[in-house]
XYZ file of N, CA and C in Angstrom:
720
model
N 26.553 -5.168 12.503
C 27.386 -6.273 12.000
C 26.958 -6.599 10.577
N 27.940 -6.852 9.722
C 27.650 -7.066 8.307
C 26.879 -8.365 8.101
N 25.939 -8.353 7.181
C 25.052 -9.502 6.997
C 25.773 -10.703 6.421
N 25.213 -11.888 6.668
C 25.821 -13.126 6.179
C 25.914 -13.175 4.661
N 24.867 -12.796 3.894
C 25.000 -12.801 2.429
C 26.162 -11.938 1.941
N 26.359 -10.765 2.568
C 27.465 -9.905 2.164
C 28.810 -10.501 2.559
N 28.859 -11.201 3.671
C 30.090 -11.885 4.063
C 30.458 -12.945 3.024
N 29.452 -13.708 2.628
C 29.704 -14.751 1.633
C 30.153 -14.134 0.307
N 29.519 -13.031 -0.053
C 29.879 -12.362 -1.301
C 31.317 -11.875 -1.262
N 31.717 -11.263 -0.172
C 33.088 -10.749 -0.063
C 34.109 -11.891 -0.110
N 33.752 -13.007 0.502
C 34.648 -14.162 0.450
C 34.764 -14.679 -0.977
N 33.631 -14.666 -1.698
C 33.621 -15.161 -3.076
C 34.481 -14.290 -3.986
N 34.396 -12.986 -3.828
C 35.153 -12.096 -4.718
C 36.576 -11.873 -4.239
N 36.870 -12.294 -3.007
C 38.243 -12.182 -2.518
C 38.623 -10.798 -2.048
N 37.622 -10.030 -1.625
C 37.926 -8.702 -1.076
C 36.983 -8.418 0.080
N 37.559 -8.001 1.206
C 36.772 -7.671 2.389
C 36.779 -6.157 2.591
N 35.601 -5.567 2.569
C 35.494 -4.111 2.672
C 35.735 -3.647 4.108
N 36.562 -2.615 4.223
C 36.809 -2.015 5.527
C 35.648 -1.110 5.932
N 35.019 -0.503 4.931
C 33.882 0.398 5.188
C 32.661 -0.151 4.452
N 31.737 -0.626 5.240
C 30.587 -1.372 4.734
C 29.720 -0.576 3.763
N 29.655 0.740 3.936
C 28.737 1.510 3.110
C 29.109 1.476 1.634
N 30.391 1.219 1.321
C 30.785 1.179 -0.092
C 30.159 -0.013 -0.810
N 30.201 -1.173 -0.215
C 29.624 -2.351 -0.877
C 28.099 -2.255 -0.906
N 27.521 -1.692 0.150
C 26.070 -1.530 0.154
C 25.623 -0.577 -0.962
N 26.357 0.501 -1.131
C 26.029 1.449 -2.194
C 26.207 0.818 -3.568
N 27.267 0.021 -3.723
C 27.541 -0.620 -5.018
C 26.424 -1.559 -5.435
N 25.707 -2.109 -4.463
C 24.648 -3.076 -4.744
C 23.255 -2.449 -4.758
N 23.192 -1.135 -4.714
C 21.901 -0.438 -4.666
C 21.543 0.141 -6.034
N 20.524 -0.408 -6.647
C 20.042 0.062 -7.956
C 19.271 1.374 -7.775
N 19.317 2.274 -8.762
C 18.575 3.547 -8.639
C 17.106 3.374 -8.318
N 16.492 2.297 -8.802
C 15.065 2.088 -8.549
C 14.767 1.911 -7.062
N 15.710 1.400 -6.316
C 15.530 1.208 -4.879
C 15.464 2.550 -4.166
N 16.336 3.455 -4.569
C 16.387 4.778 -3.941
C 15.138 5.593 -4.252
N 14.561 5.363 -5.407
C 13.440 6.187 -5.851
C 12.111 5.786 -5.226
N 12.114 4.716 -4.429
C 10.877 4.258 -3.814
C 10.809 4.655 -2.336
N 9.626 4.921 -1.862
C 9.403 5.174 -0.444
C 10.138 6.390 0.069
N 10.692 6.263 1.267
C 11.376 7.382 1.909
C 12.890 7.203 1.842
N 13.380 6.727 0.702
C 14.812 6.430 0.570
C 15.558 7.495 -0.216
N 15.062 8.705 -0.224
C 15.672 9.775 -1.014
C 17.124 10.017 -0.609
N 17.437 9.755 0.657
C 18.806 9.985 1.133
C 19.739 8.809 0.831
N 19.175 7.678 0.424
C 19.970 6.484 0.112
C 20.717 6.688 -1.206
N 21.990 6.477 -1.197
C 22.780 6.606 -2.425
C 22.652 5.346 -3.269
N 22.627 5.528 -4.603
C 22.608 4.362 -5.491
C 23.991 4.180 -6.105
N 24.106 3.185 -6.976
C 25.431 2.785 -7.465
C 25.880 3.474 -8.749
N 25.152 4.490 -9.218
C 25.490 5.066 -10.509
C 26.843 5.770 -10.523
N 27.156 6.498 -9.468
C 28.453 7.191 -9.428
C 29.606 6.189 -9.296
N 29.408 5.154 -8.491
C 30.441 4.122 -8.377
C 30.607 3.359 -9.688
N 29.504 3.180 -10.395
C 29.563 2.533 -11.715
C 30.447 3.345 -12.661
N 30.258 4.654 -12.670
C 31.068 5.547 -13.497
C 32.550 5.417 -13.149
N 32.844 5.398 -11.869
C 34.229 5.284 -11.411
C 34.813 3.916 -11.772
N 34.034 2.860 -11.522
C 34.510 1.510 -11.801
C 34.774 1.270 -13.276
N 33.956 1.887 -14.128
C 34.157 1.776 -15.569
C 35.530 2.309 -15.962
N 35.911 3.449 -15.383
C 37.215 4.034 -15.677
C 38.351 3.165 -15.139
N 38.154 2.616 -13.935
C 39.212 1.803 -13.320
C 39.456 0.523 -14.104
N 38.385 -0.195 -14.456
C 38.592 -1.459 -15.165
C 39.126 -1.216 -16.573
N 38.725 -0.095 -17.191
C 39.275 0.240 -18.502
C 40.772 0.466 -18.431
N 41.212 1.193 -17.408
C 42.638 1.457 -17.229
C 43.413 0.172 -16.950
N 42.887 -0.666 -16.055
C 43.597 -1.892 -15.693
C 43.677 -2.869 -16.858
N 42.623 -2.922 -17.670
C 42.655 -3.784 -18.858
C 43.683 -3.283 -19.849
N 43.710 -1.971 -20.066
C 44.694 -1.389 -20.978
C 46.111 -1.623 -20.476
N 46.322 -1.457 -19.175
C 47.640 -1.665 -18.574
C 48.091 -3.116 -18.751
N 47.163 -4.043 -18.531
C 47.483 -5.467 -18.651
C 47.839 -5.817 -20.095
N 47.047 -5.325 -21.042
C 47.317 -5.589 -22.458
C 48.660 -4.994 -22.874
N 48.932 -3.798 -22.422
C 50.186 -3.117 -22.773
C 51.394 -3.907 -22.271
N 51.242 -4.492 -21.082
C 52.355 -5.237 -20.477
C 52.488 -6.638 -21.062
N 51.348 -7.326 -21.248
C 51.378 -8.721 -21.688
C 51.757 -8.885 -23.145
N 51.274 -7.992 -24.007
C 51.420 -8.153 -25.450
C 52.021 -6.903 -26.081
N 53.353 -6.750 -26.011
C 54.001 -5.565 -26.587
C 53.787 -5.427 -28.097
N 53.464 -6.531 -28.769
C 53.325 -6.478 -30.228
C 51.955 -5.967 -30.679
N 50.988 -5.871 -29.770
C 49.647 -5.456 -30.164
C 49.609 -3.965 -30.487
N 48.928 -3.621 -31.587
C 48.768 -2.206 -31.920
C 47.565 -1.628 -31.172
N 47.393 -0.307 -31.292
C 46.351 0.370 -30.539
C 44.958 -0.156 -30.869
N 44.700 -0.372 -32.160
C 43.382 -0.849 -32.566
C 43.056 -2.212 -31.992
N 44.031 -3.118 -32.004
C 43.808 -4.463 -31.472
C 43.626 -4.430 -29.967
N 44.419 -3.599 -29.288
C 44.259 -3.478 -27.837
C 42.874 -2.935 -27.486
N 42.377 -2.006 -28.292
C 41.046 -1.446 -28.058
C 39.977 -2.529 -28.166
N 40.119 -3.414 -29.159
C 39.148 -4.499 -29.343
C 39.155 -5.446 -28.152
N 40.352 -5.799 -27.671
C 40.434 -6.718 -26.536
C 39.919 -6.059 -25.256
N 40.209 -4.775 -25.083
C 39.681 -4.074 -23.907
C 38.157 -4.096 -23.917
N 37.583 -3.914 -25.086
C 36.127 -3.928 -25.198
C 35.553 -5.292 -24.840
N 36.245 -6.373 -25.205
C 35.769 -7.716 -24.883
C 35.680 -7.936 -23.377
N 36.578 -7.300 -22.631
C 36.588 -7.442 -21.179
C 35.586 -6.501 -20.524
N 35.471 -5.273 -21.053
C 34.708 -4.233 -20.364
C 33.309 -4.018 -20.921
N 32.920 -4.746 -21.983
C 31.571 -4.533 -22.507
C 30.530 -5.164 -21.577
N 29.271 -4.864 -21.843
C 28.194 -5.297 -20.950
C 28.153 -6.809 -20.779
N 28.269 -7.536 -21.875
C 28.179 -9.003 -21.800
C 29.320 -9.593 -20.984
N 30.537 -9.085 -21.223
C 31.688 -9.595 -20.488
C 31.580 -9.341 -18.999
N 31.158 -8.132 -18.631
C 31.009 -7.805 -17.214
C 29.880 -8.610 -16.576
N 28.771 -8.742 -17.297
C 27.642 -9.495 -16.749
C 28.010 -10.954 -16.521
N 28.828 -11.512 -17.399
C 29.264 -12.903 -17.227
C 30.011 -13.079 -15.912
N 30.870 -12.104 -15.594
C 31.584 -12.149 -14.318
C 30.604 -12.005 -13.160
N 29.677 -11.058 -13.284
C 28.706 -10.843 -12.219
C 27.825 -12.048 -11.960
N 27.437 -12.744 -13.005
C 26.631 -13.956 -12.844
C 27.422 -15.019 -12.079
N 28.718 -15.122 -12.364
C 29.556 -16.098 -11.655
C 29.651 -15.777 -10.167
N 29.451 -14.505 -9.816
C 29.434 -14.097 -8.402
C 28.040 -14.238 -7.789
N 27.031 -14.576 -8.607
C 25.626 -14.582 -8.170
C 25.234 -13.206 -7.649
N 25.698 -12.204 -8.365
C 25.526 -10.817 -7.944
C 24.061 -10.382 -7.951
N 23.299 -10.925 -8.893
C 21.901 -10.535 -8.989
C 21.122 -10.784 -7.720
N 21.487 -11.810 -6.962
C 20.766 -12.148 -5.729
C 20.952 -11.094 -4.638
N 21.995 -10.271 -4.794
C 22.309 -9.292 -3.753
C 21.877 -7.871 -4.102
N 21.429 -7.656 -5.320
C 21.056 -6.307 -5.731
C 19.847 -5.814 -4.953
N 19.919 -4.587 -4.506
C 18.767 -3.950 -3.865
C 17.996 -3.209 -4.949
N 16.820 -3.694 -5.238
C 16.012 -3.178 -6.347
C 14.682 -2.655 -5.836
N 14.112 -1.696 -6.587
C 12.750 -1.289 -6.323
C 11.798 -2.412 -6.643
N 10.599 -2.373 -6.089
C 9.639 -3.459 -6.285
C 9.331 -3.688 -7.757
N 9.105 -2.600 -8.490
C 8.780 -2.747 -9.909
C 9.923 -3.361 -10.693
N 11.151 -2.928 -10.405
C 12.323 -3.471 -11.099
C 12.518 -4.937 -10.748
N 12.320 -5.280 -9.493
C 12.475 -6.678 -9.073
C 11.430 -7.558 -9.737
N 10.188 -7.088 -9.796
C 9.103 -7.883 -10.372
C 9.268 -8.069 -11.878
N 9.971 -7.158 -12.522
C 10.160 -7.258 -13.970
C 11.444 -8.015 -14.347
N 12.051 -8.693 -13.374
C 13.244 -9.503 -13.656
C 14.537 -8.745 -13.589
N 14.568 -7.654 -12.833
C 15.768 -6.822 -12.755
C 16.991 -7.515 -12.196
N 16.769 -8.528 -11.350
C 17.909 -9.234 -10.749
C 18.679 -10.064 -11.774
N 18.005 -10.406 -12.874
C 18.671 -11.196 -13.922
C 19.056 -10.341 -15.133
N 18.662 -9.072 -15.130
C 18.901 -8.215 -16.294
C 20.397 -7.956 -16.479
N 20.873 -8.214 -17.693
C 22.304 -8.108 -17.980
C 22.847 -6.726 -17.660
N 22.100 -5.695 -18.018
C 22.589 -4.332 -17.794
C 22.739 -4.035 -16.305
N 21.807 -4.504 -15.489
C 21.889 -4.265 -14.049
C 23.096 -4.962 -13.434
N 23.335 -6.189 -13.868
C 24.465 -6.951 -13.325
C 25.788 -6.340 -13.764
N 25.891 -5.972 -15.030
C 27.121 -5.356 -15.532
C 27.396 -4.038 -14.814
N 26.360 -3.223 -14.638
C 26.531 -1.946 -13.933
C 26.993 -2.174 -12.497
N 26.445 -3.202 -11.859
C 26.815 -3.486 -10.473
C 28.261 -3.975 -10.374
N 28.723 -4.734 -11.365
C 30.124 -5.166 -11.368
C 31.039 -3.942 -11.407
N 30.726 -3.004 -12.290
C 31.524 -1.773 -12.347
C 31.451 -1.021 -11.026
N 30.263 -1.001 -10.421
C 30.109 -0.309 -9.141
C 30.929 -0.980 -8.042
N 30.975 -2.305 -8.048
C 31.789 -3.022 -7.064
C 33.263 -2.648 -7.224
N 33.713 -2.565 -8.470
C 35.111 -2.174 -8.716
C 35.349 -0.746 -8.238
N 34.385 0.139 -8.514
C 34.502 1.506 -8.015
C 34.528 1.551 -6.498
N 33.735 0.696 -5.861
C 33.703 0.637 -4.404
C 35.031 0.145 -3.839
N 35.621 -0.842 -4.490
C 36.933 -1.347 -4.047
C 37.982 -0.248 -4.181
N 37.906 0.521 -5.267
C 38.845 1.635 -5.438
C 38.706 2.636 -4.297
N 37.472 2.961 -3.926
C 37.246 3.916 -2.845
C 37.675 3.349 -1.494
N 37.481 2.072 -1.308
C 37.753 1.447 -0.019
C 39.222 1.054 0.153
N 39.848 0.590 -0.953
C 41.204 0.051 -0.828
C 42.237 0.629 -1.760
N 41.817 1.462 -2.702
C 42.772 2.090 -3.608
C 43.110 1.230 -4.821
N 44.012 1.742 -5.643
C 44.330 1.086 -6.910
C 45.039 -0.242 -6.733
N 45.877 -0.369 -5.718
C 46.556 -1.659 -5.517
C 45.555 -2.779 -5.238
N 44.527 -2.468 -4.466
C 43.483 -3.463 -4.202
C 42.747 -3.808 -5.490
N 42.513 -2.808 -6.329
C 41.837 -3.049 -7.610
C 42.697 -3.912 -8.530
N 44.003 -3.695 -8.508
C 44.896 -4.509 -9.355
C 44.848 -5.973 -8.937
N 44.873 -6.224 -7.638
C 44.780 -7.608 -7.150
C 43.449 -8.226 -7.541
N 42.390 -7.436 -7.423
C 41.055 -7.895 -7.777
C 40.969 -8.199 -9.271
N 41.524 -7.318 -10.090
C 41.530 -7.524 -11.542
C 42.322 -8.778 -11.900
N 43.457 -8.967 -11.245
C 44.292 -10.132 -11.512
C 43.549 -11.422 -11.226
N 42.700 -11.402 -10.234
C 41.962 -12.612 -9.845
C 40.775 -12.888 -10.759
N 40.042 -11.852 -11.136
C 38.754 -12.064 -11.801
C 38.749 -11.763 -13.295
N 39.665 -10.934 -13.767
C 39.604 -10.519 -15.158
C 40.831 -10.916 -15.986
N 41.994 -10.958 -15.368
C 43.200 -11.290 -16.129
C 43.152 -12.692 -16.727
N 42.639 -13.713 -16.018
C 42.544 -15.039 -16.650
C 41.684 -15.026 -17.910
N 40.598 -14.257 -17.879
C 39.743 -14.146 -19.066
C 40.494 -13.469 -20.212
N 41.290 -12.465 -19.874
C 42.069 -11.775 -20.888
C 43.111 -12.706 -21.497
N 43.779 -13.491 -20.661
C 44.746 -14.479 -21.160
C 44.061 -15.451 -22.121
N 42.865 -15.900 -21.762
C 42.130 -16.841 -22.600
C 41.797 -16.231 -23.959
N 41.360 -14.976 -23.965
C 41.036 -14.303 -25.223
C 42.270 -14.140 -26.092
N 43.400 -13.801 -25.471
C 44.643 -13.629 -26.221
C 45.117 -14.957 -26.812
N 44.959 -16.034 -26.055
C 45.349 -17.359 -26.550
C 44.489 -17.762 -27.740
N 43.177 -17.505 -27.640
C 42.283 -17.802 -28.761
C 42.692 -17.014 -29.997
N 43.073 -15.779 -29.790
C 43.495 -14.935 -30.914
C 44.763 -15.484 -31.555
N 45.724 -15.892 -30.717
C 46.966 -16.443 -31.252
C 46.715 -17.721 -32.038
N 45.803 -18.567 -31.536
C 45.490 -19.807 -32.243
C 44.821 -19.516 -33.581
N 43.960 -18.488 -33.600
C 43.284 -18.127 -34.839
C 44.285 -17.600 -35.859
N 45.236 -16.766 -35.386
C 46.264 -16.232 -36.290
C 47.100 -17.360 -36.869
N 47.431 -18.347 -36.045
C 48.218 -19.475 -36.526
C 47.464 -20.239 -37.602
N 46.149 -20.366 -37.425
C 45.355 -21.064 -38.431
C 45.239 -20.236 -39.711
N 45.046 -18.929 -39.552
C 44.810 -18.071 -40.712
C 46.095 -17.671 -41.429
N 47.175 -17.512 -40.675
C 48.423 -17.039 -41.255
C 49.610 -17.732 -40.593
N 49.788 -19.026 -40.841
C 50.870 -19.757 -40.158
C 52.257 -19.250 -40.530
N 52.450 -18.777 -41.773
C 53.773 -18.269 -42.161
C 54.127 -17.027 -41.350
N 53.162 -16.132 -41.188
C 53.406 -14.930 -40.395
C 53.657 -15.258 -38.939
N 52.893 -16.232 -38.406
C 53.058 -16.628 -37.007
C 54.427 -17.260 -36.769
N 54.882 -18.081 -37.705
C 56.190 -18.717 -37.563
C 57.302 -17.671 -37.602
N 57.195 -16.744 -38.538
C 58.217 -15.695 -38.632
C 58.261 -14.862 -37.362
N 57.084 -14.528 -36.827
C 57.032 -13.730 -35.591
C 57.634 -14.506 -34.429
N 57.344 -15.811 -34.345
C 57.872 -16.623 -33.256
C 59.400 -16.650 -33.276
N 59.972 -16.807 -34.460
C 61.425 -16.883 -34.578
C 62.084 -15.529 -34.345
N 61.510 -14.492 -34.929
C 62.142 -13.185 -34.834
C 61.973 -12.550 -33.462
N 60.968 -12.979 -32.689
C 60.831 -12.497 -31.315
C 62.049 -12.878 -30.488
N 62.712 -13.965 -30.910
C 63.867 -14.454 -30.166
C 65.181 -14.070 -30.850
N 65.089 -13.114 -31.753
C 66.288 -12.616 -32.409
C 66.834 -13.528 -33.479
N 65.986 -14.377 -34.027
C 66.435 -15.323 -35.040
C 66.169 -14.780 -36.439
N 66.837 -15.375 -37.418
C 66.593 -15.009 -38.807
C 65.210 -15.472 -39.231
N 64.712 -14.887 -40.306
C 63.412 -15.280 -40.843
C 63.503 -16.673 -41.473
N 62.418 -17.434 -41.459
C 62.424 -18.755 -42.102
C 62.497 -18.623 -43.625
N 63.019 -19.662 -44.246
C 63.167 -19.696 -45.709
C 62.369 -20.884 -46.239
N 61.613 -20.658 -47.333
C 60.783 -21.711 -47.915
C 61.350 -22.136 -49.267
N 61.209 -23.420 -49.547
C 61.701 -23.949 -50.827
C 60.769 -25.063 -51.297
N 60.410 -25.020 -52.582
C 59.620 -26.111 -53.159
C 60.584 -27.248 -53.477
N 60.380 -28.382 -52.834
C 61.337 -29.481 -52.948
C 60.789 -30.653 -53.755
N 59.548 -30.525 -54.212
C 59.007 -31.634 -54.997
C 57.694 -31.269 -55.659
N 57.433 -31.937 -56.814
C 56.170 -31.796 -57.535
C 55.743 -33.175 -58.002
N 54.440 -33.407 -58.014
C 53.952 -34.700 -58.471
C 52.543 -34.542 -59.031
N 52.094 -35.564 -59.774
C 50.746 -35.570 -60.309
C 50.651 -34.931 -61.682
N 49.524 -35.176 -62.366
C 49.317 -34.602 -63.699
C 49.130 -33.092 -63.628
N 49.191 -32.433 -64.770
C 49.130 -30.978 -64.820
C 47.841 -30.424 -64.224
N 46.725 -31.150 -64.395
C 45.444 -30.652 -63.890
C 45.245 -30.948 -62.410
N 46.147 -31.737 -61.822
C 46.016 -32.106 -60.413
C 47.402 -32.154 -59.771
N 48.109 -31.030 -59.886
C 49.492 -30.962 -59.425
C 49.551 -30.920 -57.895
N 50.545 -31.553 -57.345
C 50.769 -31.535 -55.909
C 52.190 -31.032 -55.651
N 52.313 -30.044 -54.783
C 53.617 -29.454 -54.488
C 54.022 -29.775 -53.050
N 55.317 -29.997 -52.892
C 55.869 -30.233 -51.559
C 56.827 -29.102 -51.226
N 56.603 -28.466 -50.075
C 57.442 -27.343 -49.647
C 58.133 -27.696 -48.337
N 59.329 -27.181 -48.182
C 60.070 -27.334 -46.929
C 60.378 -25.944 -46.389
N 60.347 -25.825 -45.079
C 60.709 -24.557 -44.451
C 61.994 -24.773 -43.663
N 62.929 -23.849 -43.845
C 64.242 -23.945 -43.217
C 64.473 -22.731 -42.318
N 65.227 -22.973 -41.293
C 65.696 -21.885 -40.451
C 67.131 -22.211 -40.025
N 68.007 -21.245 -40.237
C 69.413 -21.422 -39.863
C 69.999 -22.687 -40.504
N 69.619 -22.891 -41.787
C 70.085 -24.022 -42.596
C 69.601 -25.369 -42.070
N 68.581 -25.339 -41.225
C 68.010 -26.571 -40.676
C 66.565 -26.694 -41.150
N 66.208 -27.874 -41.654
C 64.831 -28.085 -42.079
C 63.939 -28.269 -40.857
N 62.867 -27.479 -40.816
C 61.943 -27.534 -39.689
C 60.758 -28.453 -39.949
N 60.222 -28.387 -41.170
C 59.032 -29.189 -41.480
C 58.759 -29.139 -42.974
N 57.863 -30.046 -43.427
C 57.440 -30.065 -44.833
C 55.911 -30.098 -44.894
N 55.413 -29.583 -46.014
C 53.982 -29.620 -46.239
C 53.695 -29.827 -47.708
N 52.542 -30.395 -48.022
C 52.181 -30.614 -49.420
C 50.755 -30.136 -49.658
N 50.521 -29.566 -50.860
C 49.211 -29.015 -51.191
C 49.142 -28.798 -52.702
N 47.945 -28.499 -53.230
C 47.785 -28.300 -54.680
C 48.420 -27.018 -55.209
N 48.836 -26.112 -54.334
C 49.515 -24.894 -54.793
C 50.780 -24.690 -53.974
N 51.722 -23.942 -54.543
C 52.977 -23.696 -53.836
C 52.738 -22.920 -52.539
N 51.871 -21.906 -52.622
C 51.603 -21.082 -51.439
C 50.979 -21.917 -50.321
N 50.024 -22.762 -50.675
C 49.370 -23.592 -49.666
C 50.336 -24.614 -49.072
N 51.250 -25.130 -49.900
C 52.241 -26.082 -49.407
C 53.168 -25.402 -48.397
N 53.557 -24.159 -48.686
C 54.404 -23.420 -47.754
C 53.666 -23.150 -46.445
N 52.376 -22.812 -46.555
C 51.580 -22.559 -45.354
C 51.468 -23.812 -44.499
N 51.291 -24.952 -45.141
C 51.194 -26.199 -44.385
C 52.523 -26.527 -43.717
N 53.622 -26.267 -44.412
C 54.937 -26.488 -43.814
C 55.120 -25.595 -42.587
N 54.682 -24.336 -42.695
C 54.786 -23.411 -41.567
C 53.931 -23.878 -40.395
N 52.722 -24.372 -40.690
C 51.837 -24.851 -39.630
C 52.454 -26.033 -38.891
N 53.078 -26.933 -39.641
C 53.729 -28.074 -39.003
C 54.937 -27.635 -38.178
N 55.677 -26.636 -38.699
C 56.830 -26.113 -37.959
C 56.386 -25.467 -36.646
N 55.251 -24.775 -36.676
C 54.723 -24.167 -35.452
C 54.420 -25.220 -34.400
N 53.876 -26.349 -34.834
C 53.590 -27.430 -33.898
C 54.878 -27.931 -33.258
N 55.917 -28.058 -34.074
C 57.208 -28.522 -33.558
C 57.786 -27.508 -32.578
N 57.747 -26.218 -32.982
C 58.332 -25.176 -32.150
C 57.571 -25.002 -30.830
N 56.284 -25.314 -30.857
C 55.479 -25.131 -29.646
C 55.570 -26.304 -28.685
N 56.161 -27.404 -29.132
C 56.265 -28.580 -28.270
C 57.269 -28.309 -27.162
N 57.015 -28.873 -26.009
C 57.836 -28.580 -24.849
C 59.217 -29.176 -24.916
N 59.393 -30.181 -25.755
C 60.690 -30.859 -25.784
C 61.559 -30.363 -26.917
N 61.172 -29.228 -27.581
C 61.963 -28.739 -28.691
C 62.519 -27.370 -28.359
N 63.795 -27.255 -28.352
C 64.445 -25.966 -28.081
C 64.741 -25.251 -29.395
N 64.341 -23.968 -29.478
C 64.618 -23.188 -30.691
C 66.063 -22.783 -30.729
């Protein structure tokens, strides 16, 4: 009968293994196998290799589906954020995975249960084990539960950063995604002495003024107008 710690772990991750040996193997560090008379005990290295490929594919698939505008280079960067050692270890820590790792005495005494590399490798091994036990559909459900929310969060942070860094580009993309014409900018006012000039810009779309911004340069005034327009367009009570 499967042990209580493993039952709790399976409940936490939302997947119940049909064949117990897969999860046991996924949680077995090579150092455990190399001690005593455990030469026949399999460790998690092969499952880690498999899980690495599975999570890479699922992350790429999710990015391809969620963000059609992303180019290959950007998708590669986001995939790395999900599949790198730190990202995987963060997920494993949330599962308290280190407490379940089967480690050799020396590895355990040297802090192996908390070591980032061990936890990240075990996360990949767990994914590989789920693939072996339940197939790709089970892995997709698992990815949707544990990794897709993190990916959504990273994409949202990226969009917010782009809006801050390039509000004019973000506004144009928002409008044109919906088949609309590009926004038009116009300097509608100037004030102040020559050494301290202030410009006021308005941004229009479909002959309708969306917002205004003011700044010491024309370009900055247009950017501020675009940033304000983005706030308006993103509000729930404003229909484009």
